[in-house]
mmCIF file of C-alpha atoms and ligand atoms in Angstrom:
data_model
loop_
_atom_site.group_PDB
_atom_site.id
_atom_site.type_symbol
_atom_site.label_atom_id
_atom_site.label_comp_id
_atom_site.label_asym_id
_atom_site.label_seq_id
_atom_site.Cartn_x
_atom_site.Cartn_y
_atom_site.Cartn_z
ATOM 1 C CA UNK A 1 135.215 -8.661 -65.422
ATOM 2 C CA UNK A 2 135.793 -10.313 -68.797
ATOM 3 C CA UNK A 3 132.232 -10.664 -70.023
ATOM 4 C CA UNK A 4 128.752 -9.461 -69.081
ATOM 5 C CA UNK A 5 125.277 -10.326 -70.317
ATOM 6 C CA UNK A 6 122.457 -7.845 -69.754
ATOM 7 C CA UNK A 7 118.834 -7.614 -70.804
ATOM 8 C CA UNK A 8 116.555 -4.640 -71.499
ATOM 9 C CA UNK A 9 112.772 -4.632 -72.020
ATOM 10 C CA UNK A 10 110.506 -3.364 -74.771
ATOM 11 C CA UNK A 11 108.671 -0.185 -73.853
ATOM 12 C CA UNK A 12 105.644 1.745 -75.008
ATOM 13 C CA UNK A 13 105.741 5.532 -74.899
ATOM 14 C CA UNK A 14 103.171 8.344 -74.669
ATOM 15 C CA UNK A 15 100.243 6.063 -73.618
ATOM 16 C CA UNK A 16 98.085 8.531 -75.520
ATOM 17 C CA UNK A 17 98.360 11.982 -73.895
ATOM 18 C CA UNK A 18 101.779 11.697 -72.183
ATOM 19 C CA UNK A 19 103.841 12.681 -75.224
ATOM 20 C CA UNK A 20 107.597 12.419 -74.540
ATOM 21 C CA UNK A 21 106.895 11.966 -70.811
ATOM 22 C CA UNK A 22 105.006 8.786 -69.880
ATOM 23 C CA UNK A 23 106.126 5.245 -70.727
ATOM 24 C CA UNK A 24 105.717 1.630 -69.654
ATOM 25 C CA UNK A 25 107.927 -1.464 -69.778
ATOM 26 C CA UNK A 26 106.692 -4.652 -71.488
ATOM 27 C CA UNK A 27 107.680 -8.241 -70.816
ATOM 28 C CA UNK A 28 109.768 -8.779 -73.958
ATOM 29 C CA UNK A 29 113.548 -8.562 -73.777
ATOM 30 C CA UNK A 30 116.643 -7.950 -75.882
ATOM 31 C CA UNK A 31 119.889 -9.528 -74.629
ATOM 32 C CA UNK A 32 123.378 -8.114 -75.049
ATOM 33 C CA UNK A 33 126.643 -9.887 -74.231
ATOM 34 C CA UNK A 34 129.821 -7.816 -74.166
ATOM 35 C CA UNK A 35 133.156 -9.649 -73.989
ATOM 36 C CA UNK A 36 136.671 -8.230 -73.885
ATOM 37 C CA UNK A 37 138.506 -8.855 -77.182
ATOM 38 C CA UNK A 38 138.955 -7.546 -80.712
ATOM 39 C CA UNK A 39 136.067 -5.212 -81.708
ATOM 40 C CA UNK A 40 133.149 -6.993 -83.403
ATOM 41 C CA UNK A 41 129.348 -6.668 -83.530
ATOM 42 C CA UNK A 42 126.873 -9.449 -84.289
ATOM 43 C CA UNK A 43 123.085 -9.374 -84.140
ATOM 44 C CA UNK A 44 120.540 -12.154 -84.363
ATOM 45 C CA UNK A 45 116.766 -11.780 -84.373
ATOM 46 C CA UNK A 46 114.624 -8.698 -84.966
ATOM 47 C CA UNK A 47 116.206 -6.038 -87.174
ATOM 48 C CA UNK A 48 119.407 -8.069 -87.632
ATOM 49 C CA UNK A 49 119.544 -7.248 -91.359
ATOM 50 C CA UNK A 50 118.769 -3.559 -90.837
ATOM 51 C CA UNK A 51 120.891 -2.587 -87.835
ATOM 52 C CA UNK A 52 124.436 -1.232 -88.328
ATOM 53 C CA UNK A 53 127.045 -3.803 -87.261
ATOM 54 C CA UNK A 54 129.597 -1.102 -86.391
ATOM 55 C CA UNK A 55 130.034 1.809 -83.968
ATOM 56 C CA UNK A 56 126.772 3.409 -85.204
ATOM 57 C CA UNK A 57 124.895 0.637 -83.378
ATOM 58 C CA UNK A 58 123.083 2.160 -80.376
ATOM 59 C CA UNK A 59 124.323 -0.524 -77.951
ATOM 60 C CA UNK A 60 127.800 0.863 -78.576
ATOM 61 C CA UNK A 61 126.575 4.466 -78.228
ATOM 62 C CA UNK A 62 125.221 3.485 -74.805
ATOM 63 C CA UNK A 63 128.324 1.620 -73.699
ATOM 64 C CA UNK A 64 130.672 4.388 -74.866
ATOM 65 C CA UNK A 65 128.600 6.995 -72.993
ATOM 66 C CA UNK A 66 129.531 5.261 -69.720
ATOM 67 C CA UNK A 67 133.264 5.254 -70.501
ATOM 68 C CA UNK A 68 133.088 8.923 -71.574
ATOM 69 C CA UNK A 69 131.188 9.724 -68.378
ATOM 70 C CA UNK A 70 133.906 8.204 -66.163
ATOM 71 C CA UNK A 71 136.729 9.559 -68.343
ATOM 72 C CA UNK A 72 138.206 6.210 -69.336
ATOM 73 C CA UNK A 73 139.091 4.904 -72.819
ATOM 74 C CA UNK A 74 136.723 2.324 -74.333
ATOM 75 C CA UNK A 75 138.450 -1.102 -74.348
ATOM 76 C CA UNK A 76 138.290 -3.590 -77.255
ATOM 77 C CA UNK A 77 134.955 -5.382 -76.956
ATOM 78 C CA UNK A 78 132.851 -7.942 -78.781
ATOM 79 C CA UNK A 79 129.106 -7.179 -78.861
ATOM 80 C CA UNK A 80 126.575 -9.993 -79.336
ATOM 81 C CA UNK A 81 122.949 -8.865 -79.591
ATOM 82 C CA UNK A 82 119.920 -11.151 -79.414
ATOM 83 C CA UNK A 83 116.930 -9.033 -80.398
ATOM 84 C CA UNK A 84 113.326 -10.017 -79.734
ATOM 85 C CA UNK A 85 111.748 -6.560 -79.723
ATOM 86 C CA UNK A 86 110.248 -5.745 -83.151
ATOM 87 C CA UNK A 87 112.498 -3.164 -84.815
ATOM 88 C CA UNK A 88 111.212 0.360 -85.642
ATOM 89 C CA UNK A 89 107.601 -0.434 -84.678
ATOM 90 C CA UNK A 90 107.158 1.922 -81.699
ATOM 91 C CA UNK A 91 108.184 -0.640 -79.077
ATOM 92 C CA UNK A 92 111.364 0.988 -77.838
ATOM 93 C CA UNK A 93 113.947 -1.122 -79.676
ATOM 94 C CA UNK A 94 116.316 1.893 -79.846
ATOM 95 C CA UNK A 95 115.918 2.582 -76.135
ATOM 96 C CA UNK A 96 116.508 -1.077 -75.291
ATOM 97 C CA UNK A 97 119.739 -0.898 -77.309
ATOM 98 C CA UNK A 98 120.907 2.307 -75.592
ATOM 99 C CA UNK A 99 119.974 1.070 -72.128
ATOM 100 C CA UNK A 100 121.512 -2.393 -72.579
ATOM 101 C CA UNK A 101 124.743 -0.711 -73.746
ATOM 102 C CA UNK A 102 124.700 1.571 -70.715
ATOM 103 C CA UNK A 103 124.032 -1.259 -68.246
ATOM 104 C CA UNK A 104 126.756 -3.425 -69.845
ATOM 105 C CA UNK A 105 129.169 -0.479 -69.839
ATOM 106 C CA UNK A 106 128.385 0.299 -66.224
ATOM 107 C CA UNK A 107 129.107 -3.323 -65.232
ATOM 108 C CA UNK A 108 132.222 -4.039 -67.313
ATOM 109 C CA UNK A 109 133.846 -0.692 -66.466
ATOM 110 C CA UNK A 110 133.126 -1.157 -62.765
ATOM 111 C CA UNK A 111 131.409 2.276 -62.748
ATOM 112 C CA UNK A 112 128.325 0.706 -61.144
ATOM 113 C CA UNK A 113 126.098 3.645 -62.061
ATOM 114 C CA UNK A 114 122.789 4.229 -60.265
ATOM 115 C CA UNK A 115 119.472 4.135 -62.119
ATOM 116 C CA UNK A 116 119.362 7.938 -61.842
ATOM 117 C CA UNK A 117 122.782 8.250 -63.507
ATOM 118 C CA UNK A 118 121.846 5.729 -66.211
ATOM 119 C CA UNK A 119 118.628 7.658 -66.889
ATOM 120 C CA UNK A 120 120.450 10.955 -67.399
ATOM 121 C CA UNK A 121 122.912 9.370 -69.847
ATOM 122 C CA UNK A 122 120.141 7.491 -71.685
ATOM 123 C CA UNK A 123 117.734 10.430 -71.948
ATOM 124 C CA UNK A 124 120.570 12.702 -73.131
ATOM 125 C CA UNK A 125 121.227 10.227 -75.976
ATOM 126 C CA UNK A 126 117.566 9.735 -76.906
ATOM 127 C CA UNK A 127 116.403 13.304 -76.235
ATOM 128 C CA UNK A 128 113.306 12.289 -74.252
ATOM 129 C CA UNK A 129 112.844 9.901 -71.309
ATOM 130 C CA UNK A 130 109.560 8.136 -72.114
ATOM 131 C CA UNK A 131 111.137 4.901 -73.410
ATOM 132 C CA UNK A 132 114.515 4.866 -71.659
ATOM 133 C CA UNK A 133 113.132 5.523 -68.150
ATOM 134 C CA UNK A 134 110.734 2.542 -68.071
ATOM 135 C CA UNK A 135 113.460 0.438 -69.743
ATOM 136 C CA UNK A 136 115.689 1.254 -66.747
ATOM 137 C CA UNK A 137 113.138 1.243 -63.900
ATOM 138 C CA UNK A 138 110.457 -1.159 -65.188
ATOM 139 C CA UNK A 139 106.743 -0.482 -64.771
ATOM 140 C CA UNK A 140 105.279 2.868 -65.724
ATOM 141 C CA UNK A 141 107.291 6.067 -65.407
ATOM 142 C CA UNK A 142 106.792 9.786 -65.807
ATOM 143 C CA UNK A 143 109.927 11.640 -66.870
ATOM 144 C CA UNK A 144 110.468 15.363 -67.323
ATOM 145 C CA UNK A 145 113.433 17.504 -68.311
ATOM 146 C CA UNK A 146 114.562 19.941 -65.620
ATOM 147 C CA UNK A 147 116.950 22.541 -66.994
ATOM 148 C CA UNK A 148 119.234 21.622 -69.861
ATOM 149 C CA UNK A 149 120.905 18.506 -68.513
ATOM 150 C CA UNK A 150 118.758 16.988 -65.767
ATOM 151 C CA UNK A 151 115.914 14.534 -65.980
ATOM 152 C CA UNK A 152 113.434 13.857 -63.202
ATOM 153 C CA UNK A 153 111.770 10.435 -63.238
ATOM 154 C CA UNK A 154 109.107 8.981 -60.967
ATOM 155 C CA UNK A 155 107.385 5.609 -61.042
ATOM 156 C CA UNK A 156 103.638 5.158 -61.310
ATOM 157 C CA UNK A 157 102.031 2.222 -59.526
ATOM 158 C CA UNK A 158 100.308 -0.042 -62.063
ATOM 159 C CA UNK A 159 97.896 -2.922 -61.404
ATOM 160 C CA UNK A 160 99.783 -6.259 -61.356
ATOM 161 C CA UNK A 161 97.444 -7.962 -63.815
ATOM 162 C CA UNK A 162 97.720 -5.354 -66.594
ATOM 163 C CA UNK A 163 98.335 -6.732 -70.101
ATOM 164 C CA UNK A 164 99.256 -5.067 -73.370
ATOM 165 C CA UNK A 165 97.495 -6.297 -76.483
ATOM 166 C CA UNK A 166 99.319 -5.056 -79.552
ATOM 167 C CA UNK A 167 98.789 -4.936 -83.236
ATOM 168 C CA UNK A 168 102.280 -4.675 -84.760
ATOM 169 C CA UNK A 169 102.171 -3.652 -88.452
ATOM 170 C CA UNK A 170 104.877 -4.906 -90.781
ATOM 171 C CA UNK A 171 105.732 -1.384 -91.947
ATOM 172 C CA UNK A 172 108.584 0.375 -90.181
ATOM 173 C CA UNK A 173 108.341 3.870 -88.709
ATOM 174 C CA UNK A 174 111.213 6.295 -88.752
ATOM 175 C CA UNK A 175 110.822 8.206 -85.475
ATOM 176 C CA UNK A 176 112.482 11.370 -86.857
ATOM 177 C CA UNK A 177 110.040 11.491 -89.787
ATOM 178 C CA UNK A 178 107.117 10.682 -87.515
ATOM 179 C CA UNK A 179 108.092 13.614 -85.239
ATOM 180 C CA UNK A 180 108.665 15.971 -88.165
ATOM 181 C CA UNK A 181 104.922 15.992 -88.989
ATOM 182 C CA UNK A 182 104.045 17.358 -85.534
ATOM 183 C CA UNK A 183 103.319 21.096 -85.254
ATOM 184 C CA UNK A 184 105.533 23.282 -83.031
ATOM 185 C CA UNK A 185 102.549 25.211 -81.664
ATOM 186 C CA UNK A 186 99.277 23.914 -80.228
ATOM 187 C CA UNK A 187 96.113 25.661 -79.070
ATOM 188 C CA UNK A 188 95.342 26.185 -75.410
ATOM 189 C CA UNK A 189 92.260 24.005 -75.890
ATOM 190 C CA UNK A 190 94.421 21.091 -77.039
ATOM 191 C CA UNK A 191 96.963 21.698 -74.254
ATOM 192 C CA UNK A 192 94.158 21.558 -71.683
ATOM 193 C CA UNK A 193 92.778 18.419 -73.354
ATOM 194 C CA UNK A 194 96.118 16.626 -72.932
ATOM 195 C CA UNK A 195 97.119 17.975 -69.507
ATOM 196 C CA UNK A 196 93.877 16.744 -67.947
ATOM 197 C CA UNK A 197 94.097 13.347 -69.622
ATOM 198 C CA UNK A 198 97.762 12.778 -68.745
ATOM 199 C CA UNK A 199 96.945 13.502 -65.091
ATOM 200 C CA UNK A 200 93.838 11.295 -65.249
ATOM 201 C CA UNK A 201 95.897 8.492 -66.836
ATOM 202 C CA UNK A 202 98.465 8.443 -64.034
ATOM 203 C CA UNK A 203 95.779 8.604 -61.365
ATOM 204 C CA UNK A 204 93.636 5.898 -63.004
ATOM 205 C CA UNK A 205 96.616 3.538 -63.256
ATOM 206 C CA UNK A 206 97.688 4.044 -59.665
ATOM 207 C CA UNK A 207 94.170 3.919 -58.189
ATOM 208 C CA UNK A 208 93.208 0.936 -60.356
ATOM 209 C CA UNK A 209 90.134 2.783 -61.713
ATOM 210 C CA UNK A 210 90.808 1.355 -65.145
ATOM 211 C CA UNK A 211 87.365 2.306 -66.475
ATOM 212 C CA UNK A 212 88.760 5.861 -66.731
ATOM 213 C CA UNK A 213 91.439 4.789 -69.233
ATOM 214 C CA UNK A 214 89.117 5.056 -72.215
ATOM 215 C CA UNK A 215 89.030 8.828 -71.597
ATOM 216 C CA UNK A 216 92.556 9.081 -70.215
ATOM 217 C CA UNK A 217 94.334 7.535 -73.234
ATOM 218 C CA UNK A 218 92.930 10.057 -75.729
ATOM 219 C CA UNK A 219 95.289 12.598 -77.257
ATOM 220 C CA UNK A 220 95.428 15.709 -79.425
ATOM 221 C CA UNK A 221 99.179 16.369 -79.523
ATOM 222 C CA UNK A 222 100.479 13.673 -81.826
ATOM 223 C CA UNK A 223 97.982 10.943 -82.733
ATOM 224 C CA UNK A 224 95.746 13.108 -84.986
ATOM 225 C CA UNK A 225 98.822 14.246 -86.962
ATOM 226 C CA UNK A 226 100.284 10.757 -87.206
ATOM 227 C CA UNK A 227 96.913 9.470 -88.435
ATOM 228 C CA UNK A 228 97.563 11.295 -91.723
ATOM 229 C CA UNK A 229 100.182 8.651 -92.554
ATOM 230 C CA UNK A 230 98.326 5.792 -90.821
ATOM 231 C CA UNK A 231 94.617 6.090 -91.535
ATOM 232 C CA UNK A 232 93.765 2.820 -89.766
ATOM 233 C CA UNK A 233 94.889 4.149 -86.349
ATOM 234 C CA UNK A 234 91.556 5.502 -84.992
ATOM 235 C CA UNK A 235 89.778 2.390 -86.280
ATOM 236 C CA UNK A 236 92.269 0.072 -84.574
ATOM 237 C CA UNK A 237 91.802 2.010 -81.331
ATOM 238 C CA UNK A 238 88.010 1.797 -81.659
ATOM 239 C CA UNK A 239 88.133 -1.955 -82.350
ATOM 240 C CA UNK A 240 90.334 -2.548 -79.287
ATOM 241 C CA UNK A 241 87.814 -0.706 -77.101
ATOM 242 C CA UNK A 242 84.991 -2.673 -78.716
ATOM 243 C CA UNK A 243 86.865 -5.894 -77.895
ATOM 244 C CA UNK A 244 87.019 -4.934 -74.215
ATOM 245 C CA UNK A 245 90.236 -2.922 -73.797
ATOM 246 C CA UNK A 246 90.287 -0.288 -71.053
ATOM 247 C CA UNK A 247 92.154 2.131 -73.313
ATOM 248 C CA UNK A 248 94.180 2.071 -76.531
ATOM 249 C CA UNK A 249 96.711 4.321 -78.262
ATOM 250 C CA UNK A 250 99.536 4.567 -80.769
ATOM 251 C CA UNK A 251 102.621 2.987 -79.159
ATOM 252 C CA UNK A 252 105.367 5.624 -79.208
ATOM 253 C CA UNK A 253 105.796 6.999 -82.720
ATOM 254 C CA UNK A 254 103.987 3.903 -84.068
ATOM 255 C CA UNK A 255 103.000 2.101 -86.092
ATOM 256 C CA UNK A 256 102.106 -0.426 -83.350
ATOM 257 C CA UNK A 257 98.797 0.146 -81.602
ATOM 258 C CA UNK A 258 98.576 -0.898 -77.964
ATOM 259 C CA UNK A 259 95.495 -1.731 -75.915
ATOM 260 C CA UNK A 260 95.549 -2.053 -72.117
ATOM 261 C CA UNK A 261 93.543 -4.971 -70.781
ATOM 262 C CA UNK A 262 92.818 -7.048 -67.713
ATOM 263 C CA UNK A 263 91.029 -9.892 -69.504
ATOM 264 C CA UNK A 264 89.510 -10.446 -72.996
ATOM 265 C CA UNK A 265 93.018 -10.172 -74.498
ATOM 266 C CA UNK A 266 92.297 -12.741 -77.229
ATOM 267 C CA UNK A 267 89.049 -11.004 -78.228
ATOM 268 C CA UNK A 268 90.790 -7.617 -78.356
ATOM 269 C CA UNK A 269 93.590 -9.073 -80.423
ATOM 270 C CA UNK A 270 91.037 -10.646 -82.817
ATOM 271 C CA UNK A 271 89.119 -7.357 -83.208
ATOM 272 C CA UNK A 272 92.305 -5.395 -83.909
ATOM 273 C CA UNK A 273 93.536 -7.989 -86.418
ATOM 274 C CA UNK A 274 90.183 -7.961 -88.251
ATOM 275 C CA UNK A 275 90.223 -4.171 -88.483
ATOM 276 C CA UNK A 276 93.815 -4.215 -89.724
ATOM 277 C CA UNK A 277 92.811 -6.733 -92.383
ATOM 278 C CA UNK A 278 89.868 -4.555 -93.454
ATOM 279 C CA UNK A 279 92.223 -1.587 -93.887
ATOM 280 C CA UNK A 280 94.873 -3.648 -95.672
ATOM 281 C CA UNK A 281 97.437 -3.282 -92.870
ATOM 282 C CA UNK A 282 99.712 -6.335 -92.748
ATOM 283 C CA UNK A 283 101.055 -7.234 -89.348
ATOM 284 C CA UNK A 284 100.575 -9.455 -86.338
ATOM 285 C CA UNK A 285 98.889 -9.310 -82.945
ATOM 286 C CA UNK A 286 100.974 -9.786 -79.786
ATOM 287 C CA UNK A 287 99.966 -10.094 -76.155
ATOM 288 C CA UNK A 288 102.430 -9.346 -73.386
ATOM 289 C CA UNK A 289 102.396 -8.476 -69.715
ATOM 290 C CA UNK A 290 103.529 -5.158 -68.328
ATOM 291 C CA UNK A 291 106.827 -5.860 -66.548
ATOM 292 C CA UNK A 292 107.733 -4.325 -63.233
ATOM 293 C CA UNK A 293 111.433 -5.033 -63.793
ATOM 294 C CA UNK A 294 113.877 -2.864 -65.682
ATOM 295 C CA UNK A 295 117.130 -3.631 -67.493
ATOM 296 C CA UNK A 296 119.650 -5.638 -65.473
ATOM 297 C CA UNK A 297 122.801 -7.755 -65.538
ATOM 298 C CA UNK A 298 121.875 -11.393 -66.174
ATOM 299 C CA UNK A 299 125.354 -12.908 -65.731
ATOM 300 C CA UNK A 300 129.042 -12.037 -65.778
ATOM 301 C CA UNK A 301 132.401 -13.753 -65.633
HETATM 302 N N1 LIG B 401 107.586 10.196 -77.490
HETATM 303 C C1 LIG B 401 108.232 9.723 -78.680
HETATM 304 C C2 LIG B 401 107.384 10.075 -79.896
HETATM 305 C C3 LIG B 401 108.411 8.251 -78.582
HETATM 306 O O1 LIG B 401 106.179 9.888 -79.814
HETATM 307 O O2 LIG B 401 107.932 10.510 -80.904
HETATM 308 C C4 LIG B 401 109.190 7.663 -79.714
HETATM 309 O O3 LIG B 401 110.556 7.882 -79.567
#
């Protein structure tokens, strides 16, 4: 194989209470073409001016992980990235980069790795599976670490007609900084609060009892702490619910706020935008479907 083009979706992580465990794939895609030749990296679209155009780029981290895994040297390759996923906004742009690199590496090396193998490599790079697993499998996933080097992932059935209504602020979030504000210890009361809601969330999605999501997307592990740096968050969540969302939460480490809806998407998006304006948060609303497809090879030659 001389050249391969792959795509990987945006993802939202946590969905409120499922910190570092639950995630969902969204119908917005980054493309990566890898062609044999003298090493080069080019990026167009979201984050093009901010992303490293050298081996620090996460698409290369992903691709190299495959070659290391199969014990073969990395050949000379040209990387062309077309990015549509907003960069550093809590929509899984890093995971899409890692996963697209892995899928391209798996194809061009002939390793033909399974989704399970790709997930282990991806989650080892990212440190948690809540973005990379839905980027690989599509739909909604629950992922947990088992031991030091294994990851267990299962898919959650989600209603076909589920939409994500997002408010995507202009400000960027550094995930490491956003995680650094989280306490190492939590009370049993807060643990119980989140355990029950994470279970309720998965059950509500798979049973289609979406009226439960307004309880099931609440959280005490990370959102209250992240609100310190993003005071508009609870107000954006409230306005999404007022507009008719089933549930709403901080997408991943933020700053995007995501509302789950099966109708009234434009109203929800209007309410969130108005609240953002009131709080002086610049940004834009976006509406996208939940995708049931994960990253894949689009073409090769
Ligand atoms: N679960 C992660 C977090 C997602 O909330 O920090 C972002 O990588």
